mmCIF file of C-alpha atoms in Angstrom:
data_model
loop_
_atom_site.group_PDB
_atom_site.id
_atom_site.type_symbol
_atom_site.label_atom_id
_atom_site.label_comp_id
_atom_site.label_asym_id
_atom_site.label_seq_id
_atom_site.Cartn_x
_atom_site.Cartn_y
_atom_site.Cartn_z
ATOM 1 C CA ASP A 1 17.423 -10.180 -8.392
ATOM 2 C CA ALA A 2 17.423 -6.913 -6.541
ATOM 3 C CA GLY A 3 14.202 -5.719 -5.018
ATOM 4 C CA ILE A 4 11.441 -7.115 -2.887
ATOM 5 C CA THR A 5 9.934 -10.480 -3.679
ATOM 6 C CA GLN A 6 6.978 -12.344 -2.265
ATOM 7 C CA SER A 7 6.294 -16.030 -2.481
ATOM 8 C CA PRO A 8 4.144 -17.747 -3.327
ATOM 9 C CA ARG A 9 2.210 -15.468 -5.680
ATOM 10 C CA TYR A 10 -0.911 -17.609 -5.341
ATOM 11 C CA LYS A 11 -1.922 -20.010 -2.599
ATOM 12 C CA ILE A 12 -5.020 -22.068 -1.937
ATOM 13 C CA THR A 13 -5.369 -23.701 1.441
ATOM 14 C CA GLU A 14 -8.010 -25.122 3.735
ATOM 15 C CA THR A 15 -9.342 -23.784 7.000
ATOM 16 C CA GLY A 16 -7.249 -24.790 9.958
ATOM 17 C CA ARG A 17 -4.015 -25.230 8.039
ATOM 18 C CA GLN A 18 -0.860 -23.271 8.774
ATOM 19 C CA VAL A 19 0.354 -21.089 5.938
ATOM 20 C CA THR A 20 3.525 -19.026 5.668
ATOM 21 C CA LEU A 21 3.918 -16.186 3.203
ATOM 22 C CA MET A 22 7.472 -15.191 2.458
ATOM 23 C CA CYS A 23 8.931 -11.751 1.864
ATOM 24 C CA HIS A 24 12.530 -11.061 0.931
ATOM 25 C CA GLN A 25 14.227 -7.724 0.175
ATOM 26 C CA THR A 26 17.749 -7.131 -1.065
ATOM 27 C CA TRP A 27 18.185 -3.468 -0.087
ATOM 28 C CA SER A 28 18.832 -4.013 3.648
ATOM 29 C CA HIS A 29 15.941 -1.671 4.394
ATOM 30 C CA SER A 30 15.315 -1.412 8.110
ATOM 31 C CA TYR A 31 11.511 -1.262 7.987
ATOM 32 C CA MET A 32 9.280 -4.003 6.628
ATOM 33 C CA PHE A 33 5.489 -4.248 6.591
ATOM 34 C CA TRP A 34 2.722 -6.704 5.915
ATOM 35 C CA TYR A 35 -0.611 -5.409 4.593
ATOM 36 C CA ARG A 36 -3.785 -7.085 3.473
ATOM 37 C CA GLN A 37 -6.054 -5.702 0.785
ATOM 38 C CA ASP A 38 -9.754 -6.526 0.675
ATOM 39 C CA LEU A 39 -12.641 -5.172 -1.394
ATOM 40 C CA GLY A 40 -14.236 -2.218 0.350
ATOM 41 C CA HIS A 41 -11.174 -1.579 2.465
ATOM 42 C CA GLY A 42 -7.937 0.198 1.875
ATOM 43 C CA LEU A 43 -4.714 -1.618 2.536
ATOM 44 C CA ARG A 44 -4.589 -2.479 6.222
ATOM 45 C CA LEU A 45 -1.475 -3.039 8.250
ATOM 46 C CA ILE A 46 -1.090 -6.455 9.849
ATOM 47 C CA TYR A 47 2.401 -6.250 11.368
ATOM 48 C CA TYR A 48 5.514 -4.228 10.866
ATOM 49 C CA SER A 49 9.141 -4.411 11.832
ATOM 50 C CA ALA A 50 11.553 -1.570 12.428
ATOM 51 C CA ALA A 51 14.648 -3.806 12.410
ATOM 52 C CA ALA A 52 15.729 -7.404 12.891
ATOM 53 C CA ASP A 53 14.164 -8.904 16.019
ATOM 54 C CA ILE A 54 11.806 -5.920 16.420
ATOM 55 C CA THR A 55 8.194 -6.413 15.388
ATOM 56 C CA ASP A 56 4.959 -4.719 16.318
ATOM 57 C CA LYS A 57 1.259 -5.127 15.709
ATOM 58 C CA GLY A 58 -0.652 -3.120 13.184
ATOM 59 C CA GLU A 59 -4.374 -2.589 12.719
ATOM 60 C CA VAL A 60 -5.415 -6.219 12.078
ATOM 61 C CA PRO A 61 -2.891 -8.602 13.712
ATOM 62 C CA ASP A 62 -5.229 -11.299 15.054
ATOM 63 C CA GLY A 63 -4.551 -14.735 13.592
ATOM 64 C CA TYR A 64 -1.132 -13.784 12.236
ATOM 65 C CA VAL A 65 2.419 -14.265 13.480
ATOM 66 C CA VAL A 66 5.604 -12.671 12.147
ATOM 67 C CA SER A 67 9.301 -12.988 12.770
ATOM 68 C CA ARG A 68 12.360 -11.051 11.640
ATOM 69 C CA SER A 69 15.502 -13.004 12.450
ATOM 70 C CA LYS A 70 17.317 -11.490 9.450
ATOM 71 C CA THR A 71 16.976 -7.981 8.058
ATOM 72 C CA GLU A 72 16.132 -9.214 4.577
ATOM 73 C CA ASN A 73 13.323 -11.632 5.470
ATOM 74 C CA PHE A 74 9.932 -10.991 7.038
ATOM 75 C CA PRO A 75 7.686 -14.070 6.871
ATOM 76 C CA LEU A 76 4.006 -13.895 7.768
ATOM 77 C CA THR A 77 2.390 -17.025 9.221
ATOM 78 C CA LEU A 78 -1.286 -17.799 9.501
ATOM 79 C CA GLU A 79 -1.241 -20.330 12.320
ATOM 80 C CA SER A 80 -4.727 -21.731 11.629
ATOM 81 C CA ALA A 81 -6.157 -20.226 8.467
ATOM 82 C CA THR A 82 -9.758 -19.018 8.408
ATOM 83 C CA ARG A 83 -11.963 -18.024 5.470
ATOM 84 C CA SER A 84 -11.860 -14.413 6.631
ATOM 85 C CA GLN A 85 -8.129 -14.446 5.897
ATOM 86 C CA THR A 86 -8.799 -14.875 2.187
ATOM 87 C CA SER A 87 -7.184 -11.746 0.817
ATOM 88 C CA VAL A 88 -4.334 -10.276 -1.170
ATOM 89 C CA TYR A 89 -1.269 -9.783 0.995
ATOM 90 C CA PHE A 90 1.395 -7.201 0.262
ATOM 91 C CA CYS A 91 4.801 -6.949 1.808
ATOM 92 C CA ALA A 92 6.682 -3.649 1.714
ATOM 93 C CA SER A 93 10.033 -2.314 2.822
ATOM 94 C CA MET A 94 11.229 1.172 3.619
ATOM 95 C CA LYS A 95 14.587 2.783 4.315
ATOM 96 C CA GLY A 96 14.446 5.334 7.088
ATOM 97 C CA GLU A 97 11.356 7.509 6.699
ATOM 98 C CA ASN A 98 11.202 7.342 2.945
ATOM 99 C CA ILE A 99 8.853 5.810 0.423
ATOM 100 C CA GLN A 100 7.702 2.224 0.698
ATOM 101 C CA TYR A 101 8.520 -0.389 -1.923
ATOM 102 C CA PHE A 102 5.904 -3.068 -2.406
ATOM 103 C CA GLY A 103 6.159 -6.672 -3.391
ATOM 104 C CA ALA A 104 3.930 -8.040 -6.136
ATOM 105 C CA GLY A 105 1.466 -9.495 -3.652
ATOM 106 C CA THR A 106 0.273 -12.952 -2.666
ATOM 107 C CA ARG A 107 -3.295 -13.920 -3.439
ATOM 108 C CA LEU A 108 -4.458 -16.312 -0.710
ATOM 109 C CA SER A 109 -7.678 -18.283 -0.819
ATOM 110 C CA VAL A 110 -8.803 -20.182 2.270
ATOM 111 C CA LEU A 111 -11.468 -22.762 1.462
ATOM 112 C CA LYS B 1 -15.352 8.014 9.694
ATOM 113 C CA ASN B 2 -12.286 6.885 7.784
ATOM 114 C CA GLU B 3 -9.102 8.724 8.607
ATOM 115 C CA VAL B 4 -8.254 9.041 4.908
ATOM 116 C CA GLU B 5 -11.005 9.813 2.416
ATOM 117 C CA GLN B 6 -10.559 9.878 -1.342
ATOM 118 C CA SER B 7 -12.812 11.270 -4.014
ATOM 119 C CA PRO B 8 -14.081 10.308 -6.423
ATOM 120 C CA GLN B 9 -14.207 6.533 -5.916
ATOM 121 C CA ASN B 10 -14.411 5.966 -9.655
ATOM 122 C CA LEU B 11 -13.455 8.239 -12.502
ATOM 123 C CA THR B 12 -13.778 7.803 -16.248
ATOM 124 C CA ALA B 13 -12.033 10.236 -18.549
ATOM 125 C CA GLN B 14 -11.317 10.673 -22.222
ATOM 126 C CA GLU B 15 -7.742 10.567 -23.405
ATOM 127 C CA GLY B 16 -6.157 13.982 -23.113
ATOM 128 C CA GLU B 17 -8.317 15.237 -20.265
ATOM 129 C CA PHE B 18 -6.914 16.853 -17.123
ATOM 130 C CA ILE B 19 -7.655 14.682 -14.100
ATOM 131 C CA THR B 20 -7.830 15.533 -10.417
ATOM 132 C CA ILE B 21 -8.089 13.047 -7.560
ATOM 133 C CA ASN B 22 -8.627 14.348 -4.057
ATOM 134 C CA CYS B 23 -7.555 13.109 -0.646
ATOM 135 C CA SER B 24 -8.645 14.451 2.734
ATOM 136 C CA TYR B 25 -7.359 13.221 6.067
ATOM 137 C CA SER B 26 -8.327 13.786 9.666
ATOM 138 C CA VAL B 27 -5.136 12.952 11.571
ATOM 139 C CA GLY B 28 -1.923 14.841 12.081
ATOM 140 C CA ILE B 29 0.599 13.618 9.560
ATOM 141 C CA SER B 30 4.314 13.679 8.939
ATOM 142 C CA ALA B 31 4.001 12.749 5.265
ATOM 143 C CA LEU B 32 1.466 11.905 2.580
ATOM 144 C CA HIS B 33 1.996 9.364 -0.170
ATOM 145 C CA TRP B 34 0.374 8.817 -3.521
ATOM 146 C CA LEU B 35 0.540 5.275 -4.869
ATOM 147 C CA GLN B 36 -0.521 3.690 -8.137
ATOM 148 C CA GLN B 37 -1.890 0.164 -8.298
ATOM 149 C CA HIS B 38 -1.803 -1.343 -11.756
ATOM 150 C CA PRO B 39 -4.586 -3.566 -13.085
ATOM 151 C CA GLY B 40 -2.270 -6.516 -12.495
ATOM 152 C CA GLY B 41 -2.082 -5.622 -8.806
ATOM 153 C CA GLY B 42 1.411 -4.204 -8.444
ATOM 154 C CA ILE B 43 1.762 -1.100 -6.273
ATOM 155 C CA VAL B 44 4.190 1.691 -7.068
ATOM 156 C CA SER B 45 4.932 4.772 -5.007
ATOM 157 C CA LEU B 46 4.449 7.953 -7.019
ATOM 158 C CA PHE B 47 5.084 10.727 -4.521
ATOM 159 C CA MET B 48 5.871 11.378 -0.921
ATOM 160 C CA LEU B 49 5.260 14.930 0.234
ATOM 161 C CA SER B 50 4.947 16.851 3.458
ATOM 162 C CA SER B 51 4.390 20.333 2.018
ATOM 163 C CA GLY B 52 3.903 22.209 -1.218
ATOM 164 C CA LYS B 53 3.955 20.544 -4.575
ATOM 165 C CA LYS B 54 5.863 17.873 -6.489
ATOM 166 C CA LYS B 55 5.895 17.125 -10.196
ATOM 167 C CA HIS B 56 7.020 14.075 -12.109
ATOM 168 C CA GLY B 57 6.308 14.010 -15.804
ATOM 169 C CA ARG B 58 2.566 14.481 -16.289
ATOM 170 C CA LEU B 59 1.808 13.903 -12.610
ATOM 171 C CA ILE B 60 1.544 16.701 -10.069
ATOM 172 C CA ALA B 61 0.842 16.264 -6.366
ATOM 173 C CA THR B 62 -0.051 19.078 -4.002
ATOM 174 C CA ILE B 63 -0.727 19.211 -0.305
ATOM 175 C CA ASN B 64 -2.315 21.808 1.956
ATOM 176 C CA ILE B 65 -1.362 20.965 5.517
ATOM 177 C CA GLN B 66 -3.708 23.531 7.092
ATOM 178 C CA GLU B 67 -6.699 22.174 5.198
ATOM 179 C CA LYS B 68 -5.571 18.508 5.539
ATOM 180 C CA HIS B 69 -6.038 17.980 1.843
ATOM 181 C CA SER B 70 -3.988 16.727 -1.068
ATOM 182 C CA SER B 71 -4.647 16.465 -4.780
ATOM 183 C CA LEU B 72 -3.121 14.342 -7.512
ATOM 184 C CA HIS B 73 -3.351 15.805 -10.999
ATOM 185 C CA ILE B 74 -2.695 14.047 -14.275
ATOM 186 C CA THR B 75 -2.222 16.243 -17.328
ATOM 187 C CA ALA B 76 -2.874 15.000 -20.871
ATOM 188 C CA SER B 77 -4.234 11.697 -19.583
ATOM 189 C CA HIS B 78 -3.565 8.503 -21.510
ATOM 190 C CA PRO B 79 -5.144 5.038 -21.401
ATOM 191 C CA ARG B 80 -1.981 3.718 -19.766
ATOM 192 C CA ASP B 81 -2.791 5.944 -16.762
ATOM 193 C CA SER B 82 -5.740 3.660 -16.031
ATOM 194 C CA ALA B 83 -5.129 2.318 -12.538
ATOM 195 C CA VAL B 84 -6.210 2.675 -8.943
ATOM 196 C CA TYR B 85 -4.635 5.694 -7.254
ATOM 197 C CA ILE B 86 -4.214 5.400 -3.519
ATOM 198 C CA CYS B 87 -3.587 8.136 -0.990
ATOM 199 C CA ALA B 88 -1.835 7.162 2.238
ATOM 200 C CA VAL B 89 -0.666 9.145 5.227
ATOM 201 C CA ARG B 90 1.961 8.557 7.840
ATOM 202 C CA SER B 91 0.547 9.848 11.077
ATOM 203 C CA GLY B 92 2.814 11.865 13.305
ATOM 204 C CA GLY B 93 3.081 9.220 15.996
ATOM 205 C CA SER B 94 3.638 6.192 13.812
ATOM 206 C CA GLN B 95 6.808 4.173 13.330
ATOM 207 C CA GLY B 96 6.546 4.419 9.577
ATOM 208 C CA ASN B 97 3.345 2.549 8.855
ATOM 209 C CA LEU B 98 0.805 4.140 6.539
ATOM 210 C CA ILE B 99 -2.948 4.681 6.775
ATOM 211 C CA PHE B 100 -4.515 4.149 3.366
ATOM 212 C CA GLY B 101 -7.508 5.538 1.574
ATOM 213 C CA LYS B 102 -9.707 3.120 -0.346
ATOM 214 C CA GLY B 103 -8.391 4.290 -3.671
ATOM 215 C CA THR B 104 -9.752 5.977 -6.785
ATOM 216 C CA LYS B 105 -10.230 3.783 -9.821
ATOM 217 C CA LEU B 106 -9.355 5.727 -12.966
ATOM 218 C CA SER B 107 -10.252 4.582 -16.460
ATOM 219 C CA VAL B 108 -8.991 6.624 -19.395
ATOM 220 C CA LYS B 109 -10.747 5.871 -22.674
ATOM 221 C CA PRO B 110 -9.015 6.335 -26.028
#
């Protein structure tokens, strides 16, 4: 299907475990982003990527790792999950300096 | 102080009412976005604007660059407009990432 998809949609894990959230887009958009959304905060940028093999930190990168070996994929890894990483995670893509297209989100609970 | 402030935080309206949601920002920007987040969580971009005014159906977005202020208007509101409306700005020095307001939760009653 065309568009931007996130998987899984829901994930429960335990503290200390490694978790990878997947993001896949079919438009060949150059830019991709990972945000987290928490009550009392707006969406906050974790990492972004301007192109394959180019990534950069956002506002809240600590505890997260990203990679972008292919244009269409931008996985987000929590190397050792903590309770404070319980959140809803959104991936987005953007062509040039245009609007951003968001995935449906992944709801992550760290117990 | 947040770089992007929205008001009101919550808004309840009767069907048919004219609605205004405000967004003020404190940074230099290259563009401002209005987004809609549905009750199910999905986020959709409504507008991107850097000057003037844009209209799409019953939605109108305006921006005043000098005053660092934008408004989103909904005419003839309907219960299906119930959602969280989010203002976001792309600051002049960014690579494309957005700075988001906390959102305005709109409920339209029939």
